[in-house]
XYZ file of C-alpha atoms in Angstrom:
408
model
C -118.674 3.385 86.459
C -118.660 5.192 82.829
C -116.640 8.039 84.437
C -114.261 5.658 85.797
C -113.737 3.689 82.490
C -113.098 6.944 80.789
C -110.648 7.903 83.605
C -108.806 4.465 83.413
C -108.841 4.890 79.410
C -107.194 8.256 79.428
C -104.344 7.006 81.967
C -103.881 3.745 80.075
C -103.361 5.394 76.550
C -100.792 7.790 77.983
C -98.714 5.377 79.503
C -95.153 5.405 78.720
C -94.057 2.278 76.357
C -92.218 0.936 79.545
C -95.427 1.268 81.747
C -97.289 -0.610 79.106
C -94.657 -3.214 79.019
C -95.014 -3.529 82.767
C -98.520 -3.375 82.923
C -99.813 -7.183 82.864
C -103.424 -6.554 82.218
C -102.732 -4.736 78.817
C -101.323 -6.531 75.743
C -98.536 -4.712 73.982
C -98.262 -4.811 70.145
C -94.628 -3.745 68.475
C -93.283 -3.567 64.899
C -89.751 -4.187 64.507
C -87.392 -1.959 62.174
C -83.724 -2.137 61.361
C -81.825 1.064 61.156
C -80.182 2.536 57.907
C -76.626 1.805 56.711
C -73.709 3.225 58.639
C -72.687 6.438 57.303
C -76.379 7.188 55.572
C -76.945 10.979 55.704
C -79.116 12.681 58.012
C -81.580 13.702 55.196
C -81.425 10.220 54.003
C -82.078 8.637 57.205
C -85.199 10.901 57.679
C -86.512 9.798 54.263
C -86.000 6.171 55.235
C -87.738 6.869 58.474
C -90.686 8.541 56.862
C -91.161 5.575 54.600
C -91.312 3.191 57.557
C -93.890 5.432 59.290
C -95.918 5.995 56.310
C -96.235 2.189 55.765
C -96.897 1.428 59.450
C -99.117 4.296 60.730
C -102.251 2.490 59.871
C -101.269 -0.299 62.282
C -102.429 -0.066 65.740
C -98.825 -0.562 67.417
C -97.884 0.468 70.678
C -94.483 1.484 69.562
C -91.398 0.052 67.646
C -88.487 -2.078 68.135
C -85.414 -0.687 66.816
C -82.755 -3.740 66.248
C -79.143 -3.471 66.919
C -77.423 -5.606 64.049
C -74.009 -7.681 64.745
C -72.062 -9.535 62.667
C -72.130 -12.733 64.782
C -69.792 -15.017 62.906
C -70.181 -17.399 65.727
C -73.717 -17.972 65.720
C -73.928 -20.402 63.114
C -72.204 -23.305 61.197
C -74.139 -22.154 58.199
C -72.971 -19.789 55.659
C -74.747 -16.504 56.225
C -77.512 -16.057 53.718
C -77.494 -12.318 53.501
C -73.951 -10.628 53.614
C -73.634 -8.507 56.796
C -73.596 -4.591 56.393
C -72.842 -2.440 59.627
C -75.882 -0.266 60.174
C -76.252 2.932 62.322
C -76.524 3.015 66.037
C -79.844 1.680 67.268
C -80.116 4.318 69.593
C -79.895 7.303 67.247
C -82.070 5.685 64.657
C -84.527 5.201 67.435
C -84.545 8.606 68.653
C -85.242 9.858 65.158
C -88.191 7.267 64.466
C -89.376 8.139 67.981
C -89.475 11.950 67.579
C -90.639 11.529 64.067
C -93.551 9.417 64.653
C -94.747 10.322 68.034
C -94.098 6.570 69.377
C -91.696 5.385 71.639
C -89.299 2.694 70.778
C -87.739 -0.437 72.440
C -84.212 -0.180 71.664
C -82.074 -3.265 71.108
C -78.481 -3.230 72.312
C -75.620 -6.139 72.285
C -73.672 -5.896 75.295
C -70.583 -6.833 73.541
C -69.419 -3.080 72.896
C -66.168 -1.537 75.013
C -68.335 1.775 74.827
C -71.144 0.328 76.218
C -71.602 2.939 79.283
C -70.952 6.052 76.948
C -73.905 4.528 74.878
C -76.261 3.947 77.821
C -75.532 7.485 79.112
C -76.236 8.793 75.562
C -79.293 6.787 75.065
C -80.906 7.480 78.064
C -80.361 11.300 78.058
C -79.590 12.685 74.795
C -82.129 10.306 72.605
C -84.439 9.971 75.788
C -84.957 6.321 75.597
C -86.438 4.536 78.613
C -86.887 1.142 77.110
C -83.873 -0.923 76.084
C -83.405 -4.872 75.396
C -80.292 -6.257 76.148
C -78.892 -9.011 73.804
C -75.906 -11.105 75.133
C -73.238 -12.426 73.056
C -74.050 -14.520 69.911
C -71.712 -17.209 71.358
C -69.727 -18.042 74.277
C -66.868 -18.926 72.204
C -64.508 -16.402 71.081
C -63.413 -13.042 72.614
C -65.807 -10.193 73.178
C -65.455 -6.743 74.647
C -67.780 -5.077 76.752
C -69.522 -6.193 80.097
C -71.409 -9.629 80.468
C -74.996 -9.371 80.096
C -75.306 -9.723 84.120
C -72.792 -6.574 84.459
C -74.893 -4.887 81.613
C -78.165 -5.520 83.548
C -76.690 -3.917 86.770
C -75.520 -0.959 84.598
C -78.975 -0.534 83.487
C -80.721 -0.964 86.558
C -78.499 2.015 88.101
C -79.747 4.118 85.480
C -83.283 5.141 86.986
C -85.019 6.420 83.901
C -84.412 3.345 81.807
C -86.279 -0.054 82.263
C -84.897 -3.080 80.497
C -85.792 -6.359 78.984
C -84.065 -9.355 77.617
C -84.287 -12.037 74.789
C -85.954 -15.447 75.435
C -85.054 -18.357 73.041
C -87.378 -21.012 73.006
C -85.013 -23.234 70.958
C -82.704 -23.420 73.942
C -85.724 -25.053 75.902
C -85.943 -28.315 73.737
C -84.838 -31.837 74.950
C -82.206 -31.859 72.089
C -80.729 -28.427 73.492
C -80.827 -29.640 77.024
C -78.799 -33.257 75.764
C -76.657 -31.278 73.632
C -75.632 -29.198 76.883
C -75.020 -32.130 78.995
C -78.464 -31.492 81.099
C -81.099 -33.767 81.769
C -83.812 -31.040 81.032
C -83.525 -27.154 79.409
C -82.976 -24.530 81.781
C -84.146 -21.505 79.622
C -86.947 -20.787 82.238
C -84.392 -20.621 84.812
C -82.542 -18.057 82.813
C -85.555 -15.956 82.439
C -86.123 -15.996 86.352
C -82.524 -15.165 86.830
C -82.464 -11.883 84.603
C -85.925 -10.831 86.103
C -84.599 -11.241 89.697
C -81.760 -8.819 88.105
C -84.295 -6.310 87.087
C -85.485 -7.544 83.912
C -89.035 -6.218 83.202
C -90.179 -8.061 79.996
C -88.959 -10.467 77.529
C -88.924 -10.709 73.730
C -88.842 -13.775 72.031
C -86.993 -15.245 68.650
C -89.148 -15.460 65.695
C -91.571 -18.408 66.351
C -92.257 -21.034 63.775
C -92.560 -24.030 66.027
C -95.279 -23.605 68.925
C -94.075 -26.646 70.897
C -90.700 -24.941 72.208
C -92.531 -21.887 73.076
C -95.743 -23.515 74.877
C -92.955 -25.734 77.059
C -91.031 -22.753 77.873
C -93.808 -20.349 79.055
C -95.457 -23.232 81.140
C -92.276 -23.926 82.725
C -91.392 -20.349 83.356
C -95.082 -19.855 84.851
C -94.376 -22.854 87.167
C -90.907 -21.575 88.333
C -92.320 -18.232 88.997
C -95.258 -19.630 91.161
C -92.685 -21.897 93.091
C -90.753 -18.869 93.834
C -93.403 -16.499 94.617
C -92.805 -13.977 91.784
C -95.091 -12.519 89.069
C -94.129 -13.452 85.746
C -93.106 -10.818 83.227
C -94.702 -9.801 80.075
C -93.221 -12.129 77.204
C -93.618 -10.643 73.666
C -93.617 -13.296 71.043
C -92.362 -12.459 67.676
C -93.201 -13.383 64.273
C -91.580 -12.897 61.108
C -93.322 -14.247 57.771
C -91.192 -15.527 54.828
C -91.972 -15.796 51.189
C -88.853 -17.586 49.526
C -85.857 -20.062 50.269
C -83.332 -17.421 50.986
C -85.373 -15.636 53.758
C -86.132 -19.441 55.094
C -82.378 -20.095 55.381
C -82.008 -16.769 56.945
C -84.335 -17.505 59.437
C -82.863 -20.791 60.159
C -79.404 -19.134 60.260
C -80.675 -16.727 63.005
C -81.642 -19.941 65.325
C -85.060 -20.260 64.547
C -86.495 -23.917 64.737
C -88.633 -24.567 61.548
C -89.903 -27.885 61.248
C -89.340 -29.724 57.823
C -93.039 -30.052 57.030
C -93.648 -26.241 57.943
C -90.766 -25.153 55.611
C -92.191 -27.168 52.809
C -95.970 -26.296 53.426
C -94.844 -22.527 53.021
C -92.277 -22.611 50.096
C -94.569 -25.221 48.383
C -97.492 -22.864 48.140
C -98.638 -20.890 45.351
C -98.480 -17.727 47.318
C -95.804 -18.441 50.004
C -96.220 -15.234 52.074
C -100.065 -16.156 52.388
C -99.357 -19.617 53.637
C -96.627 -18.193 55.996
C -99.189 -15.703 57.480
C -102.053 -18.415 57.748
C -99.498 -20.668 59.293
C -98.053 -18.078 62.110
C -101.824 -17.071 63.064
C -102.414 -20.826 63.627
C -99.085 -21.187 65.623
C -100.225 -18.209 67.851
C -103.864 -19.718 68.365
C -102.143 -22.990 69.509
C -99.829 -21.154 71.929
C -102.788 -19.380 73.292
C -104.922 -22.388 73.710
C -102.345 -24.460 75.335
C -101.104 -21.715 77.533
C -104.313 -20.190 78.836
C -104.802 -19.705 82.622
C -100.899 -20.098 83.299
C -100.659 -16.530 84.357
C -97.965 -15.327 81.944
C -99.095 -11.983 80.046
C -98.302 -11.912 76.186
C -97.685 -9.567 73.529
C -96.961 -9.501 69.759
C -93.677 -8.380 67.962
C -93.703 -8.604 64.197
C -90.663 -7.732 61.996
C -89.346 -8.716 58.508
C -85.943 -9.985 58.278
C -85.373 -8.867 54.315
C -86.409 -5.799 52.497
C -88.237 -8.066 49.959
C -91.482 -6.155 49.301
C -93.945 -9.250 49.507
C -92.485 -10.040 52.896
C -92.667 -6.429 54.203
C -96.681 -6.156 53.271
C -96.518 -9.943 54.778
C -95.788 -8.187 58.146
C -98.473 -5.631 58.135
C -101.026 -8.223 57.131
C -99.620 -10.636 60.015
C -99.726 -7.695 62.471
C -103.510 -7.200 62.177
C -104.380 -10.630 62.186
C -102.346 -11.450 65.310
C -103.553 -8.592 66.961
C -106.995 -9.359 66.504
C -106.554 -13.035 67.851
C -104.799 -11.789 70.763
C -107.224 -9.263 71.769
C -110.008 -11.963 70.920
C -108.308 -14.066 73.526
C -108.603 -11.819 76.234
C -112.284 -11.930 76.459
C -113.272 -8.368 76.662
C -114.932 -6.247 73.786
C -112.212 -4.090 72.022
C -112.006 -1.522 69.430
C -109.426 0.422 66.870
C -109.230 3.843 66.778
C -107.311 6.763 65.016
C -106.284 9.877 66.717
C -103.876 12.860 65.893
C -100.561 12.568 67.736
C -99.996 16.116 67.549
C -103.551 17.364 69.018
C -104.549 21.146 68.905
C -104.812 23.140 71.787
C -107.755 22.022 74.217
C -109.159 18.824 74.484
C -107.855 15.703 73.429
C -110.198 14.638 70.716
C -110.638 11.248 69.222
C -111.135 12.125 65.687
C -112.699 8.710 63.935
C -113.804 5.314 64.961
C -112.640 2.653 62.171
C -113.409 -0.662 63.856
C -115.748 -0.349 66.858
C -115.539 -4.129 68.463
C -115.172 -3.112 72.210
C -114.166 -1.373 75.098
C -110.463 -1.730 75.409
C -108.892 0.538 72.847
C -105.742 -0.079 70.773
C -104.812 3.350 69.102
C -103.257 3.879 65.829
C -101.811 7.627 65.923
C -101.386 9.767 62.768
C -98.403 12.235 62.880
C -99.168 15.930 62.124
C -96.814 17.735 64.021
C -94.351 17.119 66.837
C -95.652 16.755 70.209
C -94.089 15.980 73.645
C -95.809 13.293 75.949
C -95.910 15.856 78.664
C -98.165 18.083 76.479
C -100.372 14.934 75.549
C -100.671 14.498 79.327
C -101.538 18.125 79.960
C -104.743 17.565 77.516
C -105.476 14.219 79.159
C -105.424 16.109 82.857
C -107.910 18.999 81.311
C -109.801 16.187 80.090
C -109.950 14.690 83.597
C -110.401 17.807 85.038
C -113.405 18.692 83.061
C -114.843 15.279 83.951
C -114.321 15.831 87.275
C -116.095 19.243 87.284
C -118.990 17.900 85.590
C -119.571 15.297 88.079
C -118.999 17.579 90.982
C -121.678 19.549 89.717
C -124.079 17.034 89.144
C -123.403 15.748 92.738
C -124.020 19.391 93.844
C -127.127 19.617 92.062
C -128.467 16.327 93.536
C -127.542 17.585 97.017
C -129.393 20.769 96.715
C -132.402 19.141 95.347
C -132.435 16.786 98.489
C -132.116 19.752 100.903
C -134.722 21.510 99.128
C -136.849 18.640 99.444
C -136.296 18.065 103.117
C -137.297 21.753 103.905
C -140.411 21.534 102.096
């Protein structure tokens, strides 16, 4: 039994990020990042990348999300709180981040791009990405170039080396949103099933500040999947702490529903970022309690929507707390370990245990040199071969003892 557990661990911990996202038995934990500004020199990009890695390497994340930032003038009637600035291509920066950190990225891509086909080709071949998150147009109004979301899903499905996910927006799944669209009941759960049937392998939510729409969406999605005889995909819930009014306004400009009492509780607190972290932890607990047993696998994504230091620090604090809450809800023991992502030649050795709470392991990887996934896999195969040899040797010794005893 112990050997089986070790073999399962080796296999699980060396899955690709896309495979982890597809695995319903395993929560996934991602940390979001935004590419540097457009035109940033390569050396400066590496410095920015290194700074993000240094801050986040102590977090037991499965990988990163790299966002595709668009102007989106039709998103809201509100004035944009932060001025829009163009950033470098999400695929290029994600390649730099993945190859520097040893952790894969989910690459966001807005489909409103006339060069979408070329982008997809470059992302999958030149940059080596296997997990893309497709984002539709910000608004149905206005003219956009590039494929529709349905056409983009077909194109990615035809690219055999890439899996894709989509966003899900709980704010669309409110009775108010349904009424505004002339519908008797919200339909975001139907959109999720439609995208799933088109090849979508996971969903990532907008930032969550109100548990009620998310609970309704998850329950309706689970029920519709059961009705149609399909297995729900994993849903990563996104959380973003705030510490000031300007960031709160930006969260709302993005379309996130923030109840007035929640906003007041955060901004009136002596330490708003701490209040935000505590409130978001309670939000996740409520969602887990209300959605227990519905059959929708969950994960966590954390991001900062600003460059304000208090909010970036808050993301790291929040990530660890949310991870602990979700893993505890799994009902199995778990532990956090750190390993070198560039192991020396020979067996892959876990260097040190920092928090030993159980059997399911979330691993924090500390880079020392570049390494490919195939070399890690080779080390794991060596470990598995060694374990198999030990087990076979033990069986042969036992068999010899039985035969010898029989001859006596």
